[in-house]
């Protein structure tokens, strides 16, 4: 199957700093990528849909200025958590749609963010 | 709007027992896809199966089997002869055309399976 690489796998940062998470499709071009957030013992909640070359579409309740998403190329989408606070601590995971099998999304390994 | 319900929050079974994880879905799309994912403690999502709405055939893969019943909007997952390595959180998910052709995934809340040796 297609490979999606997410980096870093874990990160600890101080309150007030910004953290960037990368999501790369390694062996295919992904026109659409999704970003999910998962709190402990909870399900994955879609944060935003990222389309290459255009602005991301955010789900209701997700702050656009807080979670900056950039999908500048067909193989890379980034999520930047700006001015992070402890309540932003969570597991973030991306997925990418392949253009050839656009009914299935492939997931990255996830990033565990801890804000102290 | 799409919805996936996994009524079982946690299940514990003794090794070698069979266990069925329930999944009920709601969608207005005529074309949709159903998935099961496994999430071990490490966090990554492991893809198990995808089934499209036009294919109601049940599927078996080793100790895993899936029962898709459109009449009851259910897509249940059975593990036979469970093993300790099956311990994980299992998510059922649904995707359909969101209108933008992007096929977003809607996840259930997950079922935590603990297999006791």
Short mmCIF file of C-alpha atoms in Angstrom, two decimals, chain A residues 7-102:
data_model
loop_
_atom_site.label_atom_id
_atom_site.label_comp_id
_atom_site.label_asym_id
_atom_site.label_seq_id
_atom_site.Cartn_x
_atom_site.Cartn_y
_atom_site.Cartn_z
CA UNK A 7 7.32 13.56 11.58
CA UNK A 8 8.09 13.91 14.41
CA UNK A 9 6.57 10.91 16.12
CA UNK A 10 6.63 12.72 19.43
CA UNK A 11 7.47 16.21 20.60
CA UNK A 12 7.58 18.06 23.90
CA UNK A 13 7.42 21.82 23.82
CA UNK A 14 7.01 24.72 26.19
CA UNK A 15 3.81 26.71 26.46
CA UNK A 16 3.73 29.61 24.07
CA UNK A 17 5.97 28.05 21.46
CA UNK A 18 4.91 26.75 18.05
CA UNK A 19 5.29 23.22 16.78
CA UNK A 20 5.27 22.03 13.19
CA UNK A 21 4.22 18.53 12.21
CA UNK A 22 4.95 17.18 8.75
CA UNK A 23 2.96 14.67 6.76
CA UNK A 24 4.55 13.28 3.62
CA UNK A 25 3.29 10.88 1.02
CA UNK A 26 6.39 8.94 0.08
CA UNK A 27 5.45 7.04 -3.03
CA UNK A 28 2.44 8.86 -4.40
CA UNK A 29 1.09 12.35 -4.91
CA UNK A 30 -1.66 13.28 -2.52
CA UNK A 31 -4.00 16.02 -3.63
CA UNK A 32 -5.95 15.71 -0.41
CA UNK A 33 -4.69 15.19 3.12
CA UNK A 34 -6.61 15.08 6.37
CA UNK A 35 -5.55 16.04 9.86
CA UNK A 36 -7.06 14.32 12.88
CA UNK A 37 -6.73 14.84 16.59
CA UNK A 38 -7.15 12.16 19.19
CA UNK A 39 -7.41 12.79 22.92
CA UNK A 40 -6.52 9.93 25.27
CA UNK A 41 -9.03 7.11 25.15
CA UNK A 42 -11.11 8.90 22.59
CA UNK A 43 -11.79 8.61 18.90
CA UNK A 44 -10.16 10.43 16.03
CA UNK A 45 -11.75 13.76 15.28
CA UNK A 46 -11.25 15.36 11.90
CA UNK A 47 -9.67 18.79 12.25
CA UNK A 48 -9.30 19.86 8.66
CA UNK A 49 -9.10 18.80 5.05
CA UNK A 50 -6.07 20.02 3.19
CA UNK A 51 -6.04 20.34 -0.58
CA UNK A 52 -2.85 21.05 -2.45
CA UNK A 53 -2.56 24.64 -3.56
CA UNK A 54 -5.62 25.90 -1.72
CA UNK A 55 -6.67 26.85 1.76
CA UNK A 56 -7.56 24.10 4.16
CA UNK A 57 -11.15 23.47 5.12
CA UNK A 58 -11.52 23.40 8.88
CA UNK A 59 -14.14 21.53 10.82
CA UNK A 60 -16.47 23.42 13.06
CA UNK A 61 -14.85 24.38 16.33
CA UNK A 62 -11.27 24.13 15.09
CA UNK A 63 -9.39 27.42 15.29
CA UNK A 64 -7.79 28.28 11.97
CA UNK A 65 -5.31 30.68 13.51
CA UNK A 66 -4.32 28.15 16.12
CA UNK A 67 -3.80 25.22 13.80
CA UNK A 68 -2.15 26.40 10.62
CA UNK A 69 -2.23 23.95 7.76
CA UNK A 70 -0.14 24.28 4.65
CA UNK A 71 -0.30 21.93 1.69
CA UNK A 72 2.23 23.51 -0.60
CA UNK A 73 3.14 20.45 -2.61
CA UNK A 74 1.57 17.20 -3.70
CA UNK A 75 3.63 15.23 -1.22
CA UNK A 76 3.72 17.43 1.85
CA UNK A 77 1.22 18.92 4.25
CA UNK A 78 2.19 20.59 7.49
CA UNK A 79 0.26 21.34 10.65
CA UNK A 80 1.61 24.08 12.87
CA UNK A 81 0.25 24.39 16.37
CA UNK A 82 0.83 28.03 17.23
CA UNK A 83 1.32 29.37 20.74
CA UNK A 84 0.81 25.92 22.15
CA UNK A 85 -0.85 25.40 25.51
CA UNK A 86 -1.12 22.29 27.68
CA UNK A 87 -4.66 21.69 26.45
CA UNK A 88 -3.23 21.25 22.95
CA UNK A 89 -1.44 18.14 24.15
CA UNK A 90 -2.84 15.34 22.06
CA UNK A 91 -2.13 12.74 19.40
CA UNK A 92 -2.22 14.22 15.91
CA UNK A 93 -2.44 11.98 12.89
CA UNK A 94 -2.60 12.70 9.20
CA UNK A 95 -3.90 10.73 6.28
CA UNK A 96 -3.59 11.11 2.54
CA UNK A 97 -5.80 10.15 -0.35
CA UNK A 98 -4.22 8.65 -3.41
CA UNK A 99 -5.45 9.94 -6.74
CA UNK A 100 -5.79 6.43 -8.06
CA UNK A 101 -7.70 4.97 -5.17
CA UNK A 102 -9.34 8.04 -3.75
#
